[in-house]
Amino acid sequence: MFLKLSYPQCIRSKVSICLPELLPFPHRRKMDEKQVKRRIVLVPVPAQGHVTPIMQLGKALHSKGFSITVIQTQYNRVSSSQDFSDFQFLTIPGTLTDSDLQSLGALRFLMKLNQICEASFKHCFGQLLQEQVSRDDIACVIYDEYMYFSAAAFKEFQLPSVIFSTTNATAFVCRSVLSKVNADKFLIDMKDPEVQNSLFPGLHPLRYKDLPTSAFGTLEDSISLYSEAVNTRTASAVIFNSASCLESSSLLRLQRELQVPVYPIGPLHIAASAPSSLLEEDRSCIEWLNKQEPTSVVYISLGSLGLMENKDMLEMARGLSNSNQPFLWVIRPGSVPGSEWTESLPEEFSKLVSERGYIVKWAPQMEVLRHPAVGGFWSHCGWNSTLESIGEGVPMICRPITGDQKVNARYLECVWRIGIRLEGELEKETVERVVKRLIVLGEEGADMRKRAIDLKEKLEASVRSGGSSCSSLDNFVNSLKTKNFMQQ
Ligand code: UDX
């Protein structure tokens, strides 16, 4: 059984912001040669967790003197008004039918998007090239690993391309391993609880059950999508929104295995702020946080795609209430299957929440995590949320749902030791216990907070001048100036 609804619901979201279309190509004025900056073209996946880091990357590269063009699909478009007035936005045609949007899971949606966009992307890209004063104007094209259709155009036009992975290097290694497993054997292995809990060979400390299989499709779908995504094709480099202080061995392994340079340049949200929320943020929660005690609040968010059953939400509310800690909970419209928002939850839920909690549909997450009242983050462990939480020194309650979130949760618990993993059925007693362990009771939570603050400082140092990520970004930018970038 896999989750079908979340991704299409999110991409049909009425609140996604559409930018006014740019003037058609022939009407755009060619720039004077002297004014021309070299251009980098970005190709994001239309989903919040992918848009956010690629737009931050755009900001980082813009600050290095490049012009930025974003080529996006019809779904979940970023707006030029969102602090990106210097960027050029182009939208390629290609839509899925309503029935596809309703029935495809996220994996098949991505595969289909790759099929329908290839030709229109080539066309759009060809026009963009005609607009350039010289071919060298485009320094390179950076595409999200899941927008692999775009590689065909770069090959045809012989332009340098770079893959951007919005997850960490460890998850990329895992996807590469998964893309080669025998699906039938893996499925049989995974039915055995002993195997599930055993270490996967060569991926210490990950267990079989920590591998980034997706809840948004079948294992076969995961394998075929991952085989496309980890295929570097003609790409000249791979960029990660990560830092060597977090996962040096996975980065070194990829450096060896991929045969193209690997650039860990994150965390991008510290290196280059770029507000690109596709949903409207409810800032009233900051006023509510202002009234709470320092490090007392549990902030709960399952990112932009996670879903939650009624019974789990009710157990959570009971456990949170019994812990006596205040909580701020993001419940996105459509994240409770079969319900517009929270109306299908029983009266008891609203009563429990109104006593100690505050609910919003979408929060200004970075501001929330930075708030002194926040003591812990109950998270699905998406990579952006993970980096944002570490970046504010906030320890986590880890409840991964799908994909790379499982890898991140394992690292949070066993490698960085700043998170408590909550496994199995959600029951009010376990919820209460985990909240108390993290926030209320003495040493364990305090030690985690201390480690989280140490890691925050390391991350901040990595993006400062002379830090590993800052140098990696400089090396990447310098490599774009070399003539043989494409042959690397
Ligand atoms: C998914 C995967 O989980 C993630 O690991 C992958 O790298 C990208 O795709 P998502 O599930 O949306 O992303 O989670 P996450 O990576 O955490 O990104 C969510 C983003 O939404 C974060 O930047 C977070 O700050 C933002 N957010 C979330 C808000 O701004 N407000 C909210 O209320 C909730």
Coordinates of N, CA and C in Angstrom, one line a residue, residues 14-124:
K14 N -4.3 25.6 -4.7 CA -4.7 26.9 -5.3 C -3.8 28.1 -4.8
V15 N -3.1 27.8 -3.7 CA -2.3 28.9 -3.1 C -0.9 29.0 -3.8
S16 N -0.6 28.0 -4.6 CA 0.7 28.2 -5.2 C 0.7 29.5 -6.1
I17 N 1.9 30.1 -6.1 CA 1.9 31.5 -6.6 C 2.4 31.4 -8.1
C18 N 1.6 32.0 -9.0 CA 2.0 32.0 -10.4 C 2.6 33.3 -10.7
L19 N 3.7 33.3 -11.4 CA 4.2 34.6 -11.8 C 3.6 35.1 -13.1
P20 N 3.6 36.4 -13.3 CA 3.2 36.9 -14.6 C 4.1 36.4 -15.6
E21 N 3.6 35.9 -16.8 CA 4.5 35.4 -17.8 C 5.5 36.5 -18.3
L22 N 6.7 36.1 -18.7 CA 7.6 37.0 -19.2 C 7.1 37.3 -20.7
L23 N 7.6 38.4 -21.2 CA 7.4 38.7 -22.6 C 7.9 37.6 -23.4
P24 N 7.2 37.2 -24.5 CA 7.7 36.2 -25.4 C 9.1 36.5 -25.9
F25 N 9.9 35.5 -26.2 CA 11.3 35.7 -26.6 C 11.6 36.8 -27.6
P26 N 10.9 36.8 -28.7 CA 11.3 37.8 -29.8 C 11.2 39.2 -29.3
H27 N 10.3 39.5 -28.3 CA 10.2 40.9 -27.9 C 11.2 41.3 -26.8
R28 N 12.0 40.3 -26.4 CA 12.9 40.7 -25.4 C 14.2 41.4 -26.0
R29 N 14.6 42.4 -25.4 CA 15.8 43.2 -26.0 C 17.0 42.4 -25.7
K30 N 17.9 42.3 -26.7 CA 19.2 41.7 -26.5 C 20.0 42.7 -25.7
M31 N 20.8 42.2 -24.7 CA 21.6 43.1 -23.9 C 22.8 43.5 -24.6
D32 N 23.3 44.6 -24.2 CA 24.6 45.1 -24.7 C 25.7 44.1 -24.2
E33 N 26.6 43.7 -25.1 CA 27.5 42.7 -24.8 C 28.3 43.0 -23.5
K34 N 28.6 44.3 -23.3 CA 29.4 44.6 -22.1 C 28.7 44.4 -20.8
Q35 N 27.3 44.4 -20.8 CA 26.6 44.3 -19.6 C 26.3 42.8 -19.3
V36 N 26.6 41.9 -20.2 CA 26.2 40.5 -20.0 C 27.0 39.9 -18.9
K37 N 26.3 39.3 -17.9 CA 26.9 38.5 -16.9 C 26.7 37.1 -17.4
R38 N 27.6 36.2 -17.0 CA 27.3 34.8 -17.3 C 26.1 34.3 -16.6
R39 N 25.4 33.4 -17.3 CA 24.1 33.0 -16.8 C 24.1 31.6 -16.3
I40 N 23.4 31.3 -15.3 CA 23.2 29.9 -14.8 C 21.7 29.6 -14.9
V41 N 21.4 28.5 -15.5 CA 20.0 28.1 -15.6 C 19.7 27.1 -14.6
L42 N 18.6 27.3 -13.8 CA 18.2 26.3 -12.8 C 16.9 25.6 -13.2
V43 N 16.8 24.3 -12.9 CA 15.6 23.5 -13.3 C 15.1 22.8 -12.0
P44 N 14.1 23.4 -11.3 CA 13.7 22.8 -10.0 C 12.6 21.8 -10.2
V45 N 12.5 20.9 -9.3 CA 11.3 20.0 -9.2 C 10.2 20.8 -8.6
P46 N 8.9 20.7 -9.1 CA 7.9 21.5 -8.5 C 7.3 21.0 -7.2
A47 N 8.1 21.1 -6.2 CA 7.7 20.7 -4.8 C 8.5 21.6 -3.8
Q48 N 7.8 21.9 -2.7 CA 8.5 22.9 -1.8 C 9.9 22.4 -1.3
G49 N 10.0 21.2 -1.0 CA 11.3 20.7 -0.4 C 12.4 20.7 -1.5
H50 N 12.1 20.9 -2.7 CA 13.1 21.0 -3.8 C 13.2 22.4 -4.2
V51 N 12.1 23.1 -4.3 CA 12.2 24.5 -4.7 C 13.0 25.4 -3.8
T52 N 12.8 25.2 -2.5 CA 13.5 26.0 -1.4 C 15.0 25.9 -1.6
P53 N 15.6 24.7 -1.6 CA 17.1 24.7 -1.7 C 17.6 25.2 -3.1
I54 N 16.9 24.9 -4.2 CA 17.5 25.4 -5.5 C 17.4 26.9 -5.6
M55 N 16.4 27.5 -5.0 CA 16.3 29.0 -5.1 C 17.4 29.6 -4.2
Q56 N 17.7 28.9 -3.1 CA 18.8 29.4 -2.2 C 20.1 29.2 -3.0
L57 N 20.3 28.1 -3.7 CA 21.5 28.0 -4.6 C 21.5 29.1 -5.6
G58 N 20.4 29.4 -6.2 CA 20.3 30.6 -7.1 C 20.8 31.9 -6.5
K59 N 20.4 32.1 -5.3 CA 20.8 33.3 -4.6 C 22.3 33.3 -4.3
A60 N 22.8 32.1 -3.9 CA 24.3 32.0 -3.6 C 25.0 32.3 -4.9
L61 N 24.6 31.8 -6.0 CA 25.3 32.0 -7.3 C 25.2 33.4 -7.8
H62 N 24.0 34.0 -7.6 CA 23.7 35.4 -8.0 C 24.7 36.3 -7.3
S63 N 24.9 36.0 -6.0 CA 25.9 36.8 -5.2 C 27.3 36.7 -5.7
K64 N 27.6 35.6 -6.5 CA 28.9 35.4 -7.0 C 29.0 36.1 -8.4
G65 N 28.0 36.8 -8.8 CA 28.0 37.6 -10.1 C 27.4 36.9 -11.3
F66 N 26.6 35.8 -11.1 CA 25.9 35.2 -12.2 C 24.5 35.8 -12.4
S67 N 24.0 35.8 -13.6 CA 22.6 36.0 -13.8 C 21.9 34.6 -13.6
I68 N 20.6 34.7 -13.2 CA 20.0 33.4 -12.9 C 18.7 33.3 -13.7
T69 N 18.5 32.2 -14.5 CA 17.2 31.9 -15.1 C 16.7 30.7 -14.5
V70 N 15.4 30.7 -14.2 CA 14.7 29.5 -13.6 C 13.7 29.0 -14.6
I71 N 13.9 27.8 -15.1 CA 12.9 27.2 -16.0 C 12.1 26.2 -15.2
Q72 N 10.8 26.5 -15.1 CA 9.9 25.7 -14.3 C 8.7 25.2 -15.1
T73 N 8.1 24.2 -14.5 CA 6.9 23.6 -15.1 C 5.7 24.3 -14.6
Q74 N 4.5 23.8 -15.1 CA 3.3 24.5 -14.8 C 2.9 24.4 -13.3
Y75 N 3.6 23.5 -12.6 CA 3.1 23.1 -11.2 C 4.0 23.8 -10.2
N76 N 3.3 24.4 -9.2 CA 4.0 25.0 -8.0 C 5.2 25.9 -8.4
R77 N 4.8 27.0 -9.1 CA 5.8 27.9 -9.6 C 6.2 29.0 -8.6
V78 N 7.5 29.3 -8.6 CA 8.0 30.3 -7.7 C 7.7 31.7 -8.3
S79 N 7.4 32.7 -7.5 CA 7.1 34.0 -8.1 C 8.3 34.9 -8.1
S80 N 8.4 35.7 -9.1 CA 9.5 36.7 -9.2 C 9.4 37.7 -8.1
S81 N 8.2 37.9 -7.6 CA 8.0 38.9 -6.5 C 8.5 38.4 -5.2
Q82 N 8.8 37.1 -5.1 CA 9.3 36.6 -3.8 C 10.8 36.8 -3.6
D83 N 11.1 38.1 -3.7 CA 12.5 38.4 -3.5 C 13.5 37.9 -4.6
F84 N 12.9 37.7 -5.8 CA 13.7 37.2 -6.9 C 13.6 38.1 -8.1
S85 N 13.5 39.5 -7.8 CA 13.2 40.4 -8.9 C 14.4 40.4 -9.9
D86 N 15.6 40.0 -9.5 CA 16.7 39.9 -10.4 C 16.8 38.6 -11.3
F87 N 15.9 37.7 -11.0 CA 15.9 36.4 -11.7 C 15.0 36.5 -12.9
Q88 N 15.3 35.7 -13.9 CA 14.4 35.5 -15.0 C 13.7 34.2 -14.8
F89 N 12.4 34.2 -15.0 CA 11.6 33.0 -14.9 C 11.0 32.6 -16.2
L90 N 11.1 31.4 -16.6 CA 10.4 30.9 -17.8 C 9.6 29.6 -17.4
T91 N 8.4 29.5 -18.0 CA 7.6 28.4 -17.7 C 7.4 27.5 -19.0
I92 N 7.7 26.3 -18.9 CA 7.5 25.4 -20.0 C 6.1 24.8 -20.0
P93 N 5.5 24.7 -21.2 CA 4.2 24.0 -21.3 C 4.3 22.5 -21.0
G94 N 3.1 21.9 -20.7 CA 3.1 20.5 -20.5 C 2.3 20.2 -19.2
T95 N 1.1 19.7 -19.4 CA 0.3 19.5 -18.2 C -0.2 18.0 -18.2
L96 N -0.4 17.5 -17.0 CA -1.0 16.2 -16.9 C -2.5 16.3 -16.8
T97 N -3.2 15.2 -17.1 CA -4.6 15.3 -17.0 C -5.1 15.3 -15.6
D98 N -6.3 15.7 -15.3 CA -6.8 15.7 -13.9 C -6.8 14.3 -13.4
S99 N -7.1 13.3 -14.3 CA -7.2 12.0 -13.8 C -5.8 11.5 -13.4
D100 N -4.8 11.9 -14.2 CA -3.4 11.5 -13.8 C -3.0 12.1 -12.5
L101 N -3.4 13.4 -12.3 CA -3.1 14.1 -11.0 C -3.7 13.4 -9.8
Q102 N -4.9 12.9 -10.1 CA -5.6 12.3 -8.9 C -5.0 10.9 -8.7
S103 N -4.7 10.2 -9.7 CA -4.3 8.7 -9.5 C -2.9 8.4 -9.4
L104 N -2.0 9.3 -9.9 CA -0.6 9.0 -9.8 C 0.0 9.3 -8.4
G105 N 0.8 8.4 -7.9 CA 1.6 8.8 -6.7 C 2.7 9.8 -7.1
A106 N 3.4 10.3 -6.1 CA 4.5 11.2 -6.4 C 5.5 10.7 -7.4
L107 N 5.9 9.4 -7.2 CA 6.9 8.9 -8.1 C 6.5 8.8 -9.5
R108 N 5.3 8.3 -9.8 CA 4.8 8.2 -11.2 C 4.6 9.6 -11.7
F109 N 4.2 10.5 -10.8 CA 4.0 11.9 -11.3 C 5.3 12.4 -11.8
L110 N 6.4 12.2 -11.1 CA 7.7 12.7 -11.5 C 8.1 12.0 -12.8
M111 N 7.9 10.7 -12.9 CA 8.3 10.0 -14.1 C 7.5 10.6 -15.3
K112 N 6.2 10.8 -15.1 CA 5.4 11.3 -16.2 C 5.8 12.7 -16.6
L113 N 6.1 13.5 -15.6 CA 6.5 14.9 -15.8 C 7.8 14.9 -16.7
N114 N 8.7 14.0 -16.4 CA 9.9 13.8 -17.2 C 9.6 13.5 -18.7
Q115 N 8.6 12.7 -18.8 CA 8.2 12.3 -20.2 C 7.6 13.5 -21.0
I116 N 6.7 14.2 -20.3 CA 5.9 15.2 -21.1 C 6.7 16.5 -21.2
C117 N 7.8 16.7 -20.5 CA 8.5 18.0 -20.5 C 9.7 18.0 -21.4
E118 N 10.1 16.8 -21.9 CA 11.4 16.8 -22.6 C 11.4 17.7 -23.8
A119 N 10.4 17.5 -24.7 CA 10.4 18.3 -25.9 C 10.2 19.8 -25.7
S120 N 9.2 20.1 -24.8 CA 9.0 21.6 -24.6 C 10.2 22.2 -23.9
F121 N 10.9 21.5 -23.1 CA 12.1 22.0 -22.5 C 13.2 22.3 -23.6
K122 N 13.3 21.4 -24.5 CA 14.3 21.6 -25.5 C 14.0 22.8 -26.3
H123 N 12.7 23.0 -26.7 CA 12.3 24.1 -27.4 C 12.6 25.4 -26.7
C124 N 12.1 25.4 -25.4 CA 12.3 26.6 -24.6 C 13.8 27.0 -24.5

